[in-house]
PDB file of C-alpha atoms in Angstrom:
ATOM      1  CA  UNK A 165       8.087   4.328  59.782  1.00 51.00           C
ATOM      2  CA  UNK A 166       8.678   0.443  59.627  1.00 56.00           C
ATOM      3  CA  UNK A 167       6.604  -1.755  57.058  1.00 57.00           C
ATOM      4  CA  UNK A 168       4.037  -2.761  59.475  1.00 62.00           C
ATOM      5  CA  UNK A 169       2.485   0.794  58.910  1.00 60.00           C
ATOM      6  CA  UNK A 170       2.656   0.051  55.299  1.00 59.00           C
ATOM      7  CA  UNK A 171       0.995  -3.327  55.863  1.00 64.00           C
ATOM      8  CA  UNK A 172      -2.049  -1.929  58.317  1.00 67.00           C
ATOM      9  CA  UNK A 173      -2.637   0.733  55.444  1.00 67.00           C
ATOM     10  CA  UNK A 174      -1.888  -0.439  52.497  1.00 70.00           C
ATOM     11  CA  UNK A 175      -5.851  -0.770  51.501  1.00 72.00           C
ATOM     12  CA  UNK A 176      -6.040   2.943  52.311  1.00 78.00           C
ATOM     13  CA  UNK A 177      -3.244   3.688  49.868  1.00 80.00           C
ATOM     14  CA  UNK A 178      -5.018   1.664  47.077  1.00 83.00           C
ATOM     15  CA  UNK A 179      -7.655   3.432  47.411  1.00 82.00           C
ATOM     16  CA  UNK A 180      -6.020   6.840  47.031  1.00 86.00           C
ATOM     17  CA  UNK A 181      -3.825   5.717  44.280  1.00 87.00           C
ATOM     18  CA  UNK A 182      -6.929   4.392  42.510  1.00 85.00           C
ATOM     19  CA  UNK A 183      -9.266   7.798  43.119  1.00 85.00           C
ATOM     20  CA  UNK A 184      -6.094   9.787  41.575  1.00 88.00           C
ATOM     21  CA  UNK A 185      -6.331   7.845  38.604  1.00 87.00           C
ATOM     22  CA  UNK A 186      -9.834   7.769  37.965  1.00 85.00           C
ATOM     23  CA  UNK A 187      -9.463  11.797  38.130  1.00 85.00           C
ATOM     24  CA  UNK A 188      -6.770  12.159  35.997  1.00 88.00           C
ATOM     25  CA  UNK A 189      -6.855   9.165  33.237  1.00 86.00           C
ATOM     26  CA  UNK A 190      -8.574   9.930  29.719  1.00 84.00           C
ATOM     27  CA  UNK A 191     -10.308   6.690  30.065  1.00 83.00           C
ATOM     28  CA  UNK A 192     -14.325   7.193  29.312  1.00 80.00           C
ATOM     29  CA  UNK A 193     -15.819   6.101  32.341  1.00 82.00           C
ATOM     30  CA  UNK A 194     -13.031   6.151  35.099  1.00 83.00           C
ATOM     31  CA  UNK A 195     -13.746  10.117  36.318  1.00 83.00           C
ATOM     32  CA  UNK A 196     -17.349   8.931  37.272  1.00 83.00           C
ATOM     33  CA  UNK A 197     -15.925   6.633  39.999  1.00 82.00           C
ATOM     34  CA  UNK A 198     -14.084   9.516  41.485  1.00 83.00           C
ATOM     35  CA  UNK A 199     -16.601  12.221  41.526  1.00 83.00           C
ATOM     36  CA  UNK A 200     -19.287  12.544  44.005  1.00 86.00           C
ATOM     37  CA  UNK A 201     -22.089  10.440  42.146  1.00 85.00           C
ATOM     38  CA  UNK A 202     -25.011   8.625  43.422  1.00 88.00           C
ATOM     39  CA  UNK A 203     -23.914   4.862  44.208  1.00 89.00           C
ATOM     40  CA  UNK A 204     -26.400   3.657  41.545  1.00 91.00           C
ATOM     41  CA  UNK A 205     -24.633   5.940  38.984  1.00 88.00           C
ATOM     42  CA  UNK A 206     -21.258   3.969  40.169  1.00 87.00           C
ATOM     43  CA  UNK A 207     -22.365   0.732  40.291  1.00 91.00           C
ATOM     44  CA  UNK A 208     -23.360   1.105  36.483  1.00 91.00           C
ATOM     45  CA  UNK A 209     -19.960   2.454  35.801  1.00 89.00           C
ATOM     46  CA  UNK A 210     -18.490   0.111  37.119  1.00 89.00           C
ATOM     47  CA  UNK A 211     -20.852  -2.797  35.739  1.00 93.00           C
ATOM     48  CA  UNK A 212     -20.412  -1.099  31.974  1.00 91.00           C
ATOM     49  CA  UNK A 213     -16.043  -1.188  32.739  1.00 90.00           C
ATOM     50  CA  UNK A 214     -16.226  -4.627  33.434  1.00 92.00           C
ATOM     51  CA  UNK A 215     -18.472  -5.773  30.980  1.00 95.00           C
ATOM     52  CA  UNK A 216     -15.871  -3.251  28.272  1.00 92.00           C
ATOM     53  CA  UNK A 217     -13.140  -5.415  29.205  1.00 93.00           C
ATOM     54  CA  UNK A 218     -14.276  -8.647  29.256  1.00 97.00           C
ATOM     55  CA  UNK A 219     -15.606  -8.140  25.981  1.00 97.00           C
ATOM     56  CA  UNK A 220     -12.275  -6.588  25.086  1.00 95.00           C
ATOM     57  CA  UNK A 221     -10.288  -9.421  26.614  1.00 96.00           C
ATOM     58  CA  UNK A 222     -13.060 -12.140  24.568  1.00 97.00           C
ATOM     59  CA  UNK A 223     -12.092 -10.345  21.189  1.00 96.00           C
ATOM     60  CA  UNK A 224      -8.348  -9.889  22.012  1.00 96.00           C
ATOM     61  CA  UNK A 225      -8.168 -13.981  22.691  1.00 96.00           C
ATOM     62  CA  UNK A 226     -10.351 -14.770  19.379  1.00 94.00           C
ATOM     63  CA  UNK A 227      -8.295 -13.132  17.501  1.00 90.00           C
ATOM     64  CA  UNK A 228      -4.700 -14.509  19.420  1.00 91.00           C
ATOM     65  CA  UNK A 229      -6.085 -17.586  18.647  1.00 91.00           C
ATOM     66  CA  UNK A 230      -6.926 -17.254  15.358  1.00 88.00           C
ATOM     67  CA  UNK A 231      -3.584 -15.913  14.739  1.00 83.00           C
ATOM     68  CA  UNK A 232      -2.175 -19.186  16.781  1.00 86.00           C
ATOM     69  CA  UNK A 233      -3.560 -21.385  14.564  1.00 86.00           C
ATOM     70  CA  UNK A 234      -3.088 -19.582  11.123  1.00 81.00           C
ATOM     71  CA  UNK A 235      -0.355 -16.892  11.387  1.00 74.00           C
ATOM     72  CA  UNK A 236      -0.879 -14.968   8.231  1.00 71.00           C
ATOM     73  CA  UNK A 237      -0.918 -11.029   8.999  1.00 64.00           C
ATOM     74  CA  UNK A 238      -2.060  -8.451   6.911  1.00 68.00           C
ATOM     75  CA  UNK A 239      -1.101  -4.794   7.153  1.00 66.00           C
ATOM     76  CA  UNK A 240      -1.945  -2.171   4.827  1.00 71.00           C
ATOM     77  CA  UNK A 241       1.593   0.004   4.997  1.00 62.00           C
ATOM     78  CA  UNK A 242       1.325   3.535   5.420  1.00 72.00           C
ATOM     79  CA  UNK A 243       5.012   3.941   4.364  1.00 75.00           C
ATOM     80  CA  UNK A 244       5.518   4.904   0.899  1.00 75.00           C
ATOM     81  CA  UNK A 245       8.540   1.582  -0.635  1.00 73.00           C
ATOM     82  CA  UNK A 246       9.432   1.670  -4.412  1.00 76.00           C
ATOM     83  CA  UNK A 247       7.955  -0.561  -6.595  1.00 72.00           C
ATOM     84  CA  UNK A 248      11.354  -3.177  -7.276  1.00 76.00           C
ATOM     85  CA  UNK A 249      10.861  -4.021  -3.421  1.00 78.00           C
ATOM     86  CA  UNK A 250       8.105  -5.839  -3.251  1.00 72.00           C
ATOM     87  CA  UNK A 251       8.566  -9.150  -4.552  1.00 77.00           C
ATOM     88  CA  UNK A 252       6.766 -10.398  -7.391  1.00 76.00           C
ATOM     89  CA  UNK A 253       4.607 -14.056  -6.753  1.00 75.00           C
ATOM     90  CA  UNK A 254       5.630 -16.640  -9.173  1.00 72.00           C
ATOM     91  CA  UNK A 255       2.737 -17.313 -11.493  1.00 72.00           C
ATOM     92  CA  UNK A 256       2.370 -20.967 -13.100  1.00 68.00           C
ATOM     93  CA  UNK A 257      -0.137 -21.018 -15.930  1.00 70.00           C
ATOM     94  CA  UNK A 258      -1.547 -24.544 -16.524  1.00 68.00           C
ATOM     95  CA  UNK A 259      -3.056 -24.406 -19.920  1.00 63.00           C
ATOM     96  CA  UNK A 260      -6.352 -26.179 -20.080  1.00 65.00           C
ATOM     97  CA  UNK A 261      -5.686 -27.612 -23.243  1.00 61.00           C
ATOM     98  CA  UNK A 262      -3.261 -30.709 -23.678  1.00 66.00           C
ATOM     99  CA  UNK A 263      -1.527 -30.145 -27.021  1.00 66.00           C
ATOM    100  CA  UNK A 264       1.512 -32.231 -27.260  1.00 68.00           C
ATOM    101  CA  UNK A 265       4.843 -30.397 -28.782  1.00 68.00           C
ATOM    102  CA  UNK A 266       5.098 -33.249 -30.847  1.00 68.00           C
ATOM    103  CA  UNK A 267       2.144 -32.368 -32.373  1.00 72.00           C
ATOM    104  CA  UNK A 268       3.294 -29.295 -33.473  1.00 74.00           C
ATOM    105  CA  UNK A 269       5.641 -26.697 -31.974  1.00 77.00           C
ATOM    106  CA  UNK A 270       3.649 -23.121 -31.131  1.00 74.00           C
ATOM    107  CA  UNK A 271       6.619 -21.341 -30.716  1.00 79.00           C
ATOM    108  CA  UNK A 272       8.377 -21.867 -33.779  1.00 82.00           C
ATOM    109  CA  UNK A 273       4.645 -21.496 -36.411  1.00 81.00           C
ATOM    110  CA  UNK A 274       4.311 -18.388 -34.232  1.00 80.00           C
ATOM    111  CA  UNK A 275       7.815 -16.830 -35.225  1.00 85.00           C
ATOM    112  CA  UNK A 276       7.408 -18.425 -38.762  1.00 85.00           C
ATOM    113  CA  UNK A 277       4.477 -16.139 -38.629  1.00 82.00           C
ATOM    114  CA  UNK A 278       5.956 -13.064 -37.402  1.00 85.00           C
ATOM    115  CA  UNK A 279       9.036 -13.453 -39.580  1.00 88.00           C
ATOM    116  CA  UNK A 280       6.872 -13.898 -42.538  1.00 84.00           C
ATOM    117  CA  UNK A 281       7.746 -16.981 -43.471  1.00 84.00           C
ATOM    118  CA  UNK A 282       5.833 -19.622 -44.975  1.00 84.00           C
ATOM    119  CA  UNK A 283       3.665 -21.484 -42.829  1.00 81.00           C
ATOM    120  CA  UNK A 284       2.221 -25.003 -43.808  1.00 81.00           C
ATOM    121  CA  UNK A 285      -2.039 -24.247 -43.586  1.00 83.00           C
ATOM    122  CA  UNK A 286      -2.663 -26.939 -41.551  1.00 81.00           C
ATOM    123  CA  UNK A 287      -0.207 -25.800 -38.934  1.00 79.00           C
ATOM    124  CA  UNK A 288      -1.252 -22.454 -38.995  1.00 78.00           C
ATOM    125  CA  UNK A 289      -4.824 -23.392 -38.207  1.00 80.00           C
ATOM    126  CA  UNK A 290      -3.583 -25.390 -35.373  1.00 77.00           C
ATOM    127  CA  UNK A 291      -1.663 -23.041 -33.598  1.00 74.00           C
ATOM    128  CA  UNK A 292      -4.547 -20.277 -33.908  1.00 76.00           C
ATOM    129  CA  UNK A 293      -7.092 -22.989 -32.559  1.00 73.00           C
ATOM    130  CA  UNK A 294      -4.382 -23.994 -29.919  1.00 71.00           C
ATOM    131  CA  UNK A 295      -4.065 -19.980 -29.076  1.00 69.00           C
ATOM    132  CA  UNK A 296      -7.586 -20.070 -27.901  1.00 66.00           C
TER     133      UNK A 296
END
């Protein structure tokens, strides 16, 4: 057999290979092509395939292109990992108030205050008013 055999039947071949698949693939919709159905029945199979994926292919380049533009994926792992190896985000707390340290130093009224030391009145009412 040369290729020109190949060449003259290679339609006929497709269309084999193609009817094999349809009758053994798992794919909703591909049997009906294969079996003996009406050529209406068919024709909607083969209207509602091609309409599957070119919706598929419309969703599948949304989301490539969201992903192109903002590459931030998010998985939810289904692999157990230990707590120390997932690292923790830094956290910056702005306080909303603006007390100056030269107004009065929080830190050392508050260990005055757990040491039991004397603490001036004034600066103890500052620091709880500042704690707010």
């Amino acid at each position: 057999m040369d290729g020109s055999y190949f060449k003259r039947h290679k339609g006929r071949h497709l269309r084999k290979y193609f009817k094999e698949y349809c009758e053994n693939t798992t794919i909703h919709g591909f049997r009906y092509l294969a079996e003996k159905r009406s050529i209406v029945e068919k024709i909607f199979w083969i209207i509602l395939i091609l309409s599957s994926i070119g919706v598929c292919s419309y969703l599948i380049n949304r989301i490539y292109e969201k992903y192109r533009t903002s590459p931030v994926i998010v998985s939810f792992a289904t692999k157990e990992s230990p707590i120390f190896t997932i690292p923790f985000p830094a956290v910056t707390i702005c306080p909303v108030t603006k007390a100056s340290s030269l107004m009065i130093n929080f830190t050392e009224v508050y260990y005055k205050k757990v040491d039991n030391e004397t603490v001036d009145p004034i600066e103890y009412v500052t620091k709880e008013l500042l704690s707010f």
